GROMACS .gro file of C-alpha atoms in nm:
model
  486
    1UNK     CA    1   7.427  10.179  14.846
    2UNK     CA    2   7.238   9.926  15.059
    3UNK     CA    3   6.976   9.922  15.334
    4UNK     CA    4   7.234  10.003  15.602
    5UNK     CA    5   7.371  10.311  15.423
    6UNK     CA    6   7.049  10.458  15.280
    7UNK     CA    7   6.757  10.566  15.496
    8UNK     CA    8   6.463  10.344  15.409
    9UNK     CA    9   6.185  10.143  15.573
   10UNK     CA   10   6.254   9.782  15.677
   11UNK     CA   11   6.238   9.530  15.393
   12UNK     CA   12   5.891   9.393  15.329
   13UNK     CA   13   5.833   9.018  15.373
   14UNK     CA   14   5.862   8.817  15.051
   15UNK     CA   15   5.515   8.746  14.914
   16UNK     CA   16   5.587   8.780  14.541
   17UNK     CA   17   5.838   8.575  14.341
   18UNK     CA   18   5.943   8.719  14.006
   19UNK     CA   19   6.122   8.554  13.712
   20UNK     CA   20   6.303   8.787  13.474
   21UNK     CA   21   6.495   9.048  13.674
   22UNK     CA   22   6.535   9.305  13.400
   23UNK     CA   23   6.485   9.678  13.367
   24UNK     CA   24   6.119   9.648  13.266
   25UNK     CA   25   6.019   9.456  13.577
   26UNK     CA   26   6.193   9.712  13.793
   27UNK     CA   27   6.019  10.001  13.613
   28UNK     CA   28   5.676   9.836  13.605
   29UNK     CA   29   5.561   9.561  13.844
   30UNK     CA   30   5.809   9.665  14.115
   31UNK     CA   31   5.691  10.026  14.078
   32UNK     CA   32   5.323   9.932  14.105
   33UNK     CA   33   5.397   9.718  14.411
   34UNK     CA   34   5.588   9.999  14.583
   35UNK     CA   35   5.310  10.248  14.507
   36UNK     CA   36   5.027  10.019  14.621
   37UNK     CA   37   4.853  10.131  14.940
   38UNK     CA   38   4.969   9.809  15.110
   39UNK     CA   39   5.306   9.789  14.935
   40UNK     CA   40   5.495   9.773  15.264
   41UNK     CA   41   5.347   9.423  15.313
   42UNK     CA   42   5.456   9.287  14.974
   43UNK     CA   43   5.824   9.220  14.915
   44UNK     CA   44   5.953   9.078  14.586
   45UNK     CA   45   6.217   8.807  14.549
   46UNK     CA   46   6.340   8.839  14.190
   47UNK     CA   47   6.535   8.589  13.979
   48UNK     CA   48   6.735   8.659  13.665
   49UNK     CA   49   6.694   8.468  13.341
   50UNK     CA   50   7.000   8.357  13.145
   51UNK     CA   51   7.273   8.548  13.331
   52UNK     CA   52   7.335   8.618  13.701
   53UNK     CA   53   7.484   8.968  13.655
   54UNK     CA   54   7.176   9.173  13.743
   55UNK     CA   55   7.113   8.966  14.056
   56UNK     CA   56   7.476   8.993  14.167
   57UNK     CA   57   7.472   9.371  14.132
   58UNK     CA   58   7.131   9.419  14.292
   59UNK     CA   59   7.195   9.177  14.580
   60UNK     CA   60   7.498   9.383  14.678
   61UNK     CA   61   7.257   9.676  14.718
   62UNK     CA   62   6.999   9.475  14.917
   63UNK     CA   63   6.762   9.506  14.621
   64UNK     CA   64   6.769   9.887  14.621
   65UNK     CA   65   6.801  10.088  14.299
   66UNK     CA   66   6.707  10.426  14.158
   67UNK     CA   67   6.423  10.473  13.910
   68UNK     CA   68   6.480  10.768  13.678
   69UNK     CA   69   6.158  10.897  13.520
   70UNK     CA   70   6.268  11.082  13.209
   71UNK     CA   71   6.011  11.329  13.084
   72UNK     CA   72   6.045  11.574  12.801
   73UNK     CA   73   6.138  11.855  13.041
   74UNK     CA   74   6.356  11.679  13.298
   75UNK     CA   75   6.427  11.381  13.522
   76UNK     CA   76   6.291  11.274  13.859
   77UNK     CA   77   6.455  11.019  14.087
   78UNK     CA   78   6.292  10.762  14.318
   79UNK     CA   79   6.460  10.511  14.548
   80UNK     CA   80   6.294  10.174  14.486
   81UNK     CA   81   6.266   9.934  14.779
   82UNK     CA   82   6.005   9.673  14.677
   83UNK     CA   83   6.262   9.415  14.562
   84UNK     CA   84   6.401   9.263  14.881
   85UNK     CA   85   6.592   8.964  14.740
   86UNK     CA   86   6.776   8.916  14.410
   87UNK     CA   87   6.883   8.569  14.294
   88UNK     CA   88   7.060   8.403  14.005
   89UNK     CA   89   6.792   8.232  13.797
   90UNK     CA   90   6.997   7.913  13.804
   91UNK     CA   91   6.950   7.892  14.183
   92UNK     CA   92   6.648   7.666  14.151
   93UNK     CA   93   6.682   7.557  14.513
   94UNK     CA   94   6.613   7.912  14.631
   95UNK     CA   95   6.325   7.939  14.383
   96UNK     CA   96   6.169   7.615  14.510
   97UNK     CA   97   6.200   7.724  14.871
   98UNK     CA   98   6.037   8.063  14.807
   99UNK     CA   99   5.753   7.930  14.591
  100UNK     CA  100   5.686   7.653  14.842
  101UNK     CA  101   5.650   7.903  15.128
  102UNK     CA  102   5.285   7.944  15.234
  103UNK     CA  103   5.337   8.321  15.259
  104UNK     CA  104   5.414   8.346  14.885
  105UNK     CA  105   5.094   8.446  14.706
  106UNK     CA  106   5.191   8.500  14.344
  107UNK     CA  107   5.458   8.463  14.079
  108UNK     CA  108   5.512   8.730  13.812
  109UNK     CA  109   5.694   8.674  13.483
  110UNK     CA  110   5.890   8.892  13.241
  111UNK     CA  111   6.087   8.618  13.068
  112UNK     CA  112   6.044   8.741  12.703
  113UNK     CA  113   5.829   8.585  12.434
  114UNK     CA  114   6.087   8.328  12.323
  115UNK     CA  115   6.132   8.181  12.670
  116UNK     CA  116   5.784   8.026  12.668
  117UNK     CA  117   5.909   7.774  12.408
  118UNK     CA  118   5.574   7.741  12.235
  119UNK     CA  119   5.514   7.595  11.891
  120UNK     CA  120   5.331   7.792  11.622
  121UNK     CA  121   4.998   7.639  11.735
  122UNK     CA  122   5.044   7.777  12.088
  123UNK     CA  123   5.125   7.446  12.256
  124UNK     CA  124   5.451   7.355  12.427
  125UNK     CA  125   5.723   7.281  12.173
  126UNK     CA  126   5.827   6.940  12.299
  127UNK     CA  127   6.063   6.904  12.002
  128UNK     CA  128   6.278   7.184  12.143
  129UNK     CA  129   6.592   7.018  12.284
  130UNK     CA  130   6.591   7.242  12.594
  131UNK     CA  131   6.229   7.150  12.667
  132UNK     CA  132   6.294   6.780  12.617
  133UNK     CA  133   6.601   6.796  12.841
  134UNK     CA  134   6.390   6.952  13.117
  135UNK     CA  135   6.119   6.690  13.075
  136UNK     CA  136   6.377   6.414  13.119
  137UNK     CA  137   6.538   6.585  13.418
  138UNK     CA  138   6.210   6.657  13.593
  139UNK     CA  139   6.073   6.306  13.541
  140UNK     CA  140   6.382   6.168  13.708
  141UNK     CA  141   6.380   6.425  13.989
  142UNK     CA  142   6.009   6.402  14.067
  143UNK     CA  143   6.014   6.024  14.068
  144UNK     CA  144   6.234   6.046  14.378
  145UNK     CA  145   6.013   6.307  14.549
  146UNK     CA  146   5.679   6.195  14.694
  147UNK     CA  147   5.398   6.445  14.639
  148UNK     CA  148   5.123   6.564  14.868
  149UNK     CA  149   4.814   6.351  14.865
  150UNK     CA  150   4.493   6.454  14.688
  151UNK     CA  151   4.380   6.645  14.997
  152UNK     CA  152   4.693   6.857  14.980
  153UNK     CA  153   4.865   6.700  15.283
  154UNK     CA  154   5.243   6.694  15.266
  155UNK     CA  155   5.425   6.360  15.290
  156UNK     CA  156   5.582   6.257  15.621
  157UNK     CA  157   5.898   6.445  15.713
  158UNK     CA  158   6.101   6.128  15.675
  159UNK     CA  159   6.008   6.098  15.308
  160UNK     CA  160   5.968   6.464  15.208
  161UNK     CA  161   6.263   6.613  15.022
  162UNK     CA  162   6.432   6.937  15.121
  163UNK     CA  163   6.221   7.245  15.040
  164UNK     CA  164   6.488   7.353  14.798
  165UNK     CA  165   6.412   7.054  14.578
  166UNK     CA  166   6.659   6.842  14.382
  167UNK     CA  167   7.017   6.961  14.356
  168UNK     CA  168   7.007   6.988  13.979
  169UNK     CA  169   6.779   7.257  13.839
  170UNK     CA  170   6.586   7.280  13.515
  171UNK     CA  171   6.719   7.508  13.240
  172UNK     CA  172   6.405   7.668  13.096
  173UNK     CA  173   6.187   7.917  13.281
  174UNK     CA  174   5.886   7.685  13.259
  175UNK     CA  175   6.096   7.392  13.380
  176UNK     CA  176   6.215   7.588  13.682
  177UNK     CA  177   5.859   7.691  13.764
  178UNK     CA  178   5.732   7.334  13.734
  179UNK     CA  179   6.008   7.230  13.973
  180UNK     CA  180   5.910   7.510  14.214
  181UNK     CA  181   5.538   7.436  14.190
  182UNK     CA  182   5.611   7.071  14.262
  183UNK     CA  183   5.784   7.189  14.580
  184UNK     CA  184   5.476   7.392  14.672
  185UNK     CA  185   5.257   7.091  14.614
  186UNK     CA  186   5.479   6.878  14.838
  187UNK     CA  187   5.469   7.145  15.108
  188UNK     CA  188   5.090   7.162  15.094
  189UNK     CA  189   5.102   7.542  15.068
  190UNK     CA  190   4.789   7.573  14.858
  191UNK     CA  191   4.683   7.769  14.549
  192UNK     CA  192   4.890   8.044  14.389
  193UNK     CA  193   4.865   8.285  14.093
  194UNK     CA  194   5.106   8.308  13.800
  195UNK     CA  195   5.096   8.649  13.634
  196UNK     CA  196   5.253   8.675  13.288
  197UNK     CA  197   5.373   9.028  13.210
  198UNK     CA  198   5.524   8.949  12.869
  199UNK     CA  199   5.421   9.096  12.535
  200UNK     CA  200   5.227   8.791  12.418
  201UNK     CA  201   4.876   8.767  12.286
  202UNK     CA  202   4.675   8.577  12.549
  203UNK     CA  203   4.976   8.568  12.777
  204UNK     CA  204   4.779   8.385  13.047
  205UNK     CA  205   4.710   8.104  12.801
  206UNK     CA  206   5.075   8.109  12.691
  207UNK     CA  207   5.192   8.070  13.051
  208UNK     CA  208   4.940   7.790  13.109
  209UNK     CA  209   5.053   7.613  12.791
  210UNK     CA  210   5.422   7.642  12.883
  211UNK     CA  211   5.398   7.551  13.252
  212UNK     CA  212   5.095   7.324  13.249
  213UNK     CA  213   5.207   7.158  12.927
  214UNK     CA  214   5.547   7.080  13.071
  215UNK     CA  215   5.400   6.950  13.395
  216UNK     CA  216   5.159   6.725  13.203
  217UNK     CA  217   5.450   6.582  13.005
  218UNK     CA  218   5.644   6.516  13.325
  219UNK     CA  219   5.382   6.381  13.565
  220UNK     CA  220   5.005   6.360  13.523
  221UNK     CA  221   4.945   6.409  13.894
  222UNK     CA  222   5.149   6.727  13.904
  223UNK     CA  223   4.981   6.851  13.587
  224UNK     CA  224   4.642   6.795  13.748
  225UNK     CA  225   4.748   6.973  14.066
  226UNK     CA  226   4.864   7.276  13.865
  227UNK     CA  227   4.538   7.279  13.668
  228UNK     CA  228   4.340   7.287  13.991
  229UNK     CA  229   4.561   7.510  14.207
  230UNK     CA  230   4.740   7.760  13.984
  231UNK     CA  231   4.553   8.060  13.849
  232UNK     CA  232   4.702   8.207  13.531
  233UNK     CA  233   4.642   8.582  13.516
  234UNK     CA  234   4.650   8.773  13.188
  235UNK     CA  235   4.791   9.123  13.158
  236UNK     CA  236   4.854   9.409  12.922
  237UNK     CA  237   5.167   9.596  13.029
  238UNK     CA  238   5.309   9.924  12.906
  239UNK     CA  239   5.607  10.138  13.002
  240UNK     CA  240   5.891  10.222  12.768
  241UNK     CA  241   6.216  10.124  12.940
  242UNK     CA  242   6.538  10.157  12.739
  243UNK     CA  243   6.872  10.014  12.840
  244UNK     CA  244   7.061  10.190  13.119
  245UNK     CA  245   7.397  10.338  13.023
  246UNK     CA  246   7.698  10.462  13.217
  247UNK     CA  247   7.556  10.812  13.179
  248UNK     CA  248   7.257  10.721  13.402
  249UNK     CA  249   7.487  10.568  13.664
  250UNK     CA  250   7.691  10.888  13.674
  251UNK     CA  251   7.375  11.101  13.677
  252UNK     CA  252   7.235  10.922  13.984
  253UNK     CA  253   7.558  10.970  14.176
  254UNK     CA  254   7.568  11.340  14.085
  255UNK     CA  255   7.200  11.410  14.159
  256UNK     CA  256   7.129  11.172  14.450
  257UNK     CA  257   7.465  11.158  14.624
  258UNK     CA  258   7.510  10.782  14.628
  259UNK     CA  259   7.662  10.519  14.399
  260UNK     CA  260   7.403  10.296  14.234
  261UNK     CA  261   7.530  10.028  13.997
  262UNK     CA  262   7.179   9.938  13.878
  263UNK     CA  263   6.955  10.240  13.806
  264UNK     CA  264   6.666  10.209  13.563
  265UNK     CA  265   6.550  10.482  13.326
  266UNK     CA  266   6.190  10.493  13.208
  267UNK     CA  267   5.919  10.726  13.085
  268UNK     CA  268   5.661  10.892  13.315
  269UNK     CA  269   5.374  10.698  13.149
  270UNK     CA  270   5.275  10.354  13.280
  271UNK     CA  271   4.979  10.124  13.224
  272UNK     CA  272   4.877   9.784  13.361
  273UNK     CA  273   4.557   9.595  13.286
  274UNK     CA  274   4.499   9.257  13.456
  275UNK     CA  275   4.241   8.980  13.424
  276UNK     CA  276   4.221   8.672  13.645
  277UNK     CA  277   4.198   8.534  13.998
  278UNK     CA  278   4.443   8.569  14.285
  279UNK     CA  279   4.355   8.281  14.520
  280UNK     CA  280   4.620   8.373  14.779
  281UNK     CA  281   4.574   8.751  14.756
  282UNK     CA  282   4.761   9.033  14.584
  283UNK     CA  283   4.881   9.388  14.650
  284UNK     CA  284   4.635   9.675  14.608
  285UNK     CA  285   4.778   9.756  14.267
  286UNK     CA  286   4.457   9.937  14.174
  287UNK     CA  287   4.552  10.211  14.420
  288UNK     CA  288   4.865  10.266  14.210
  289UNK     CA  289   4.668  10.289  13.886
  290UNK     CA  290   4.637   9.929  13.767
  291UNK     CA  291   4.304   9.833  13.609
  292UNK     CA  292   4.127   9.499  13.660
  293UNK     CA  293   3.892   9.376  13.386
  294UNK     CA  294   3.682   9.070  13.307
  295UNK     CA  295   3.804   9.039  12.946
  296UNK     CA  296   4.154   9.143  12.842
  297UNK     CA  297   4.204   9.037  12.479
  298UNK     CA  298   4.110   9.375  12.329
  299UNK     CA  299   4.347   9.559  12.565
  300UNK     CA  300   4.625   9.315  12.474
  301UNK     CA  301   4.568   9.369  12.102
  302UNK     CA  302   4.556   9.747  12.140
  303UNK     CA  303   4.900   9.737  12.302
  304UNK     CA  304   5.051   9.467  12.079
  305UNK     CA  305   4.933   9.622  11.753
  306UNK     CA  306   4.954   9.992  11.817
  307UNK     CA  307   5.254  10.033  12.046
  308UNK     CA  308   5.455   9.717  11.982
  309UNK     CA  309   5.361   9.695  11.616
  310UNK     CA  310   5.476  10.052  11.555
  311UNK     CA  311   5.794   9.979  11.750
  312UNK     CA  312   5.873   9.681  11.527
  313UNK     CA  313   5.795   9.877  11.212
  314UNK     CA  314   6.037  10.150  11.320
  315UNK     CA  315   6.294   9.891  11.432
  316UNK     CA  316   6.325   9.740  11.083
  317UNK     CA  317   6.226  10.020  10.846
  318UNK     CA  318   6.395  10.281  11.062
  319UNK     CA  319   6.728  10.097  11.071
  320UNK     CA  320   6.708  10.033  10.698
  321UNK     CA  321   6.672  10.409  10.657
  322UNK     CA  322   6.969  10.484  10.881
  323UNK     CA  323   6.797  10.566  11.212
  324UNK     CA  324   6.910  10.444  11.555
  325UNK     CA  325   6.629  10.541  11.794
  326UNK     CA  326   6.250  10.551  11.804
  327UNK     CA  327   6.244  10.930  11.817
  328UNK     CA  328   6.465  10.953  11.506
  329UNK     CA  329   6.248  10.709  11.311
  330UNK     CA  330   5.927  10.887  11.409
  331UNK     CA  331   6.070  11.215  11.279
  332UNK     CA  332   6.120  11.054  10.934
  333UNK     CA  333   5.811  11.142  10.724
  334UNK     CA  334   5.824  10.805  10.546
  335UNK     CA  335   5.829  10.607  10.873
  336UNK     CA  336   5.558  10.830  11.019
  337UNK     CA  337   5.337  10.762  10.717
  338UNK     CA  338   5.389  10.388  10.741
  339UNK     CA  339   5.303  10.390  11.111
  340UNK     CA  340   4.982  10.582  11.037
  341UNK     CA  341   4.890  10.336  10.762
  342UNK     CA  342   4.948  10.036  10.991
  343UNK     CA  343   4.760  10.197  11.279
  344UNK     CA  344   4.459  10.265  11.058
  345UNK     CA  345   4.447   9.896  10.968
  346UNK     CA  346   4.490   9.785  11.330
  347UNK     CA  347   4.220  10.025  11.450
  348UNK     CA  348   3.973   9.883  11.198
  349UNK     CA  349   4.012   9.548  11.373
  350UNK     CA  350   3.968   9.674  11.731
  351UNK     CA  351   3.635   9.751  11.900
  352UNK     CA  352   3.522  10.108  11.839
  353UNK     CA  353   3.413  10.152  12.201
  354UNK     CA  354   3.587  10.105  12.534
  355UNK     CA  355   3.952  10.127  12.432
  356UNK     CA  356   3.994  10.499  12.361
  357UNK     CA  357   4.203  10.422  12.054
  358UNK     CA  358   4.227  10.779  11.912
  359UNK     CA  359   4.356  10.911  12.244
  360UNK     CA  360   4.588  10.611  12.278
  361UNK     CA  361   4.736  10.681  11.934
  362UNK     CA  362   4.787  11.048  12.017
  363UNK     CA  363   4.959  10.958  12.345
  364UNK     CA  364   5.187  10.711  12.165
  365UNK     CA  365   5.308  10.978  11.925
  366UNK     CA  366   5.396  11.202  12.217
  367UNK     CA  367   5.576  10.917  12.395
  368UNK     CA  368   5.762  10.803  12.083
  369UNK     CA  369   5.872  11.160  12.018
  370UNK     CA  370   6.039  11.198  12.359
  371UNK     CA  371   6.397  11.227  12.233
  372UNK     CA  372   6.527  11.217  12.592
  373UNK     CA  373   6.430  10.848  12.602
  374UNK     CA  374   6.696  10.686  12.382
  375UNK     CA  375   6.498  10.374  12.290
  376UNK     CA  376   6.733  10.196  12.050
  377UNK     CA  377   6.586  10.026  11.744
  378UNK     CA  378   6.844   9.748  11.755
  379UNK     CA  379   6.710   9.644  12.097
  380UNK     CA  380   6.350   9.636  11.969
  381UNK     CA  381   6.449   9.442  11.655
  382UNK     CA  382   6.562   9.134  11.849
  383UNK     CA  383   6.348   8.818  11.831
  384UNK     CA  384   6.138   8.949  11.545
  385UNK     CA  385   5.998   8.610  11.448
  386UNK     CA  386   5.822   8.579  11.783
  387UNK     CA  387   5.713   8.942  11.794
  388UNK     CA  388   5.572   8.976  11.442
  389UNK     CA  389   5.365   8.663  11.491
  390UNK     CA  390   5.157   8.871  11.736
  391UNK     CA  391   5.213   9.227  11.617
  392UNK     CA  392   5.170   9.206  11.239
  393UNK     CA  393   5.032   8.869  11.131
  394UNK     CA  394   4.686   8.901  11.296
  395UNK     CA  395   4.630   9.245  11.140
  396UNK     CA  396   4.736   9.132  10.793
  397UNK     CA  397   4.517   8.820  10.808
  398UNK     CA  398   4.218   9.023  10.929
  399UNK     CA  399   4.262   9.282  10.653
  400UNK     CA  400   4.294   9.016  10.382
  401UNK     CA  401   3.988   8.833  10.518
  402UNK     CA  402   3.792   9.158  10.489
  403UNK     CA  403   3.892   9.197  10.124
  404UNK     CA  404   4.144   9.477  10.185
  405UNK     CA  405   4.511   9.491  10.086
  406UNK     CA  406   4.662   9.496  10.433
  407UNK     CA  407   4.954   9.695  10.295
  408UNK     CA  408   5.037   9.851  10.633
  409UNK     CA  409   5.083   9.515  10.806
  410UNK     CA  410   5.244   9.364  10.496
  411UNK     CA  411   5.494   9.650  10.495
  412UNK     CA  412   5.591   9.572  10.854
  413UNK     CA  413   5.663   9.212  10.758
  414UNK     CA  414   5.841   9.326  10.442
  415UNK     CA  415   6.067   9.557  10.643
  416UNK     CA  416   6.159   9.258  10.864
  417UNK     CA  417   6.235   9.049  10.554
  418UNK     CA  418   6.451   9.325  10.403
  419UNK     CA  419   6.629   9.370  10.737
  420UNK     CA  420   6.705   8.996  10.755
  421UNK     CA  421   6.824   8.988  10.394
  422UNK     CA  422   7.065   9.275  10.460
  423UNK     CA  423   7.201   9.100  10.769
  424UNK     CA  424   7.242   8.773  10.577
  425UNK     CA  425   7.416   8.942  10.286
  426UNK     CA  426   7.662   9.121  10.514
  427UNK     CA  427   7.726   8.821  10.737
  428UNK     CA  428   7.587   9.002  11.042
  429UNK     CA  429   7.440   8.783  11.319
  430UNK     CA  430   7.062   8.755  11.346
  431UNK     CA  431   6.946   8.813  11.704
  432UNK     CA  432   6.645   8.582  11.708
  433UNK     CA  433   6.552   8.262  11.890
  434UNK     CA  434   6.472   8.115  11.545
  435UNK     CA  435   6.802   8.232  11.395
  436UNK     CA  436   6.892   7.886  11.259
  437UNK     CA  437   6.557   7.855  11.078
  438UNK     CA  438   6.585   8.208  10.943
  439UNK     CA  439   6.941   8.155  10.818
  440UNK     CA  440   6.835   7.833  10.647
  441UNK     CA  441   6.542   8.012  10.480
  442UNK     CA  442   6.762   8.300  10.364
  443UNK     CA  443   7.003   8.053  10.203
  444UNK     CA  444   6.732   7.912   9.975
  445UNK     CA  445   6.687   8.025   9.613
  446UNK     CA  446   6.511   8.359   9.579
  447UNK     CA  447   6.180   8.205   9.477
  448UNK     CA  448   6.165   7.985   9.787
  449UNK     CA  449   6.329   8.202  10.053
  450UNK     CA  450   6.038   8.439  10.112
  451UNK     CA  451   5.781   8.164  10.168
  452UNK     CA  452   6.025   7.990  10.403
  453UNK     CA  453   6.066   8.310  10.604
  454UNK     CA  454   5.690   8.360  10.622
  455UNK     CA  455   5.649   7.998  10.727
  456UNK     CA  456   5.850   8.079  11.041
  457UNK     CA  457   5.584   8.340  11.121
  458UNK     CA  458   5.264   8.163  11.016
  459UNK     CA  459   5.189   7.863  10.792
  460UNK     CA  460   4.860   8.007  10.664
  461UNK     CA  461   5.029   8.330  10.563
  462UNK     CA  462   5.309   8.143  10.385
  463UNK     CA  463   5.047   7.957  10.180
  464UNK     CA  464   4.853   8.270  10.083
  465UNK     CA  465   4.967   8.383   9.737
  466UNK     CA  466   4.814   8.729   9.781
  467UNK     CA  467   5.001   8.786  10.107
  468UNK     CA  468   5.328   8.652   9.965
  469UNK     CA  469   5.300   8.879   9.661
  470UNK     CA  470   5.226   9.183   9.878
  471UNK     CA  471   5.521   9.121  10.108
  472UNK     CA  472   5.748   9.044   9.812
  473UNK     CA  473   5.671   9.371   9.636
  474UNK     CA  474   5.711   9.582   9.948
  475UNK     CA  475   6.036   9.410  10.046
  476UNK     CA  476   6.169   9.481   9.696
  477UNK     CA  477   6.085   9.844   9.756
  478UNK     CA  478   6.301   9.850  10.067
  479UNK     CA  479   6.583   9.678   9.876
  480UNK     CA  480   6.561   9.940   9.600
  481UNK     CA  481   6.582  10.214   9.861
  482UNK     CA  482   6.893  10.055  10.008
  483UNK     CA  483   7.051  10.030   9.664
  484UNK     CA  484   6.989  10.400   9.596
  485UNK     CA  485   7.145  10.501   9.926
  486UNK     CA  486   7.453  10.280   9.882
   0.00000   0.00000   0.00000
């Protein structure tokens, strides 16, 4: 399948650059762009993260793929055309050239929480070896590349480097973006928006800290240019998108009559809330159902605590109880009760008006119960240290500050602890960006290990005796349950 073998409109011009060419981007931002009233004017050039595989497969299809919307009573199929270029994330030259183009108006991100490389205080983790390596590389590269002057005029052609930038590219997502934004500055192409679509609290601030922080460390002039010319847009994103299997590839061929190596399966529901400025323009995403607001924090917390928090609770407690998917865990009365308990706590710490929380909770139960969406708990459980820092810790701290037990949020953290302990005891790998810290904590004597694990999440929590005692007791309960089932 490609644009010469499938009947479709001509490819739209590239005006959006995306980092993180995964299934979620293709089910969410690419879908909203295609469904926008002016979507035919907004093509996406998408880059992978750590591996080139998705780009290789999608490039062979000229960016085309099939979106399978899997409802409780059947599937629908849509040919997606909004991605017009697919690139290996390591091709920083292509990234620099596209971001430097004056026709490019915005950059969207789905790079995962861990890829921002932020410290616990929300600032760039300059002690991270990958971050430090990029700082060193970019200082050397930018020193050889004259920048535009303060008025935004590009240097003379004789001294300006190739639009693709230096031959050697940065390794981290933020490093690659700093390199690309430096190319835009040199080209004099003007302001641009960066739109984080990752499950992070205050994801606009996280993107600013990662990209702006790295630029500041590399070159003060570039850092100042980014501060004055790059708008960081915050979002709350929502669409359950499990991994594609061979069954979906075979299904598309049987139902649609063409071979598609890269279909995406998702649920019918989608939601996108955005907050921020787009100095170079944007698609009419509102016509596709996106909502633009002046303040986004409450919408972010609703999503992070209610949807993502419940997902993490099921990921750890559900697997400990022998379940493999979200639908299976939800059908377990114990897991259902724990979700309800956690949701009650989270709701107490959200505004009573404007978020429609009761209806949101009811919709989540219906979505979670869709057994035709095989959302695997092992996939959700990855990178728990980053996720729980936003999904559980704020709720527990708020409940304790209000003089309540916070047992629902503490149970979520306890399930994570019990899950890690089981993995450590069995020698199973821990799929987490902080795996080395977690393994070191788990190797400590019993009296020290729990505080060390909590310290990875939040220093204040690790120093709170009440919180430590609550998590300890609940984790012991999970361990007792495992012993009885052995």
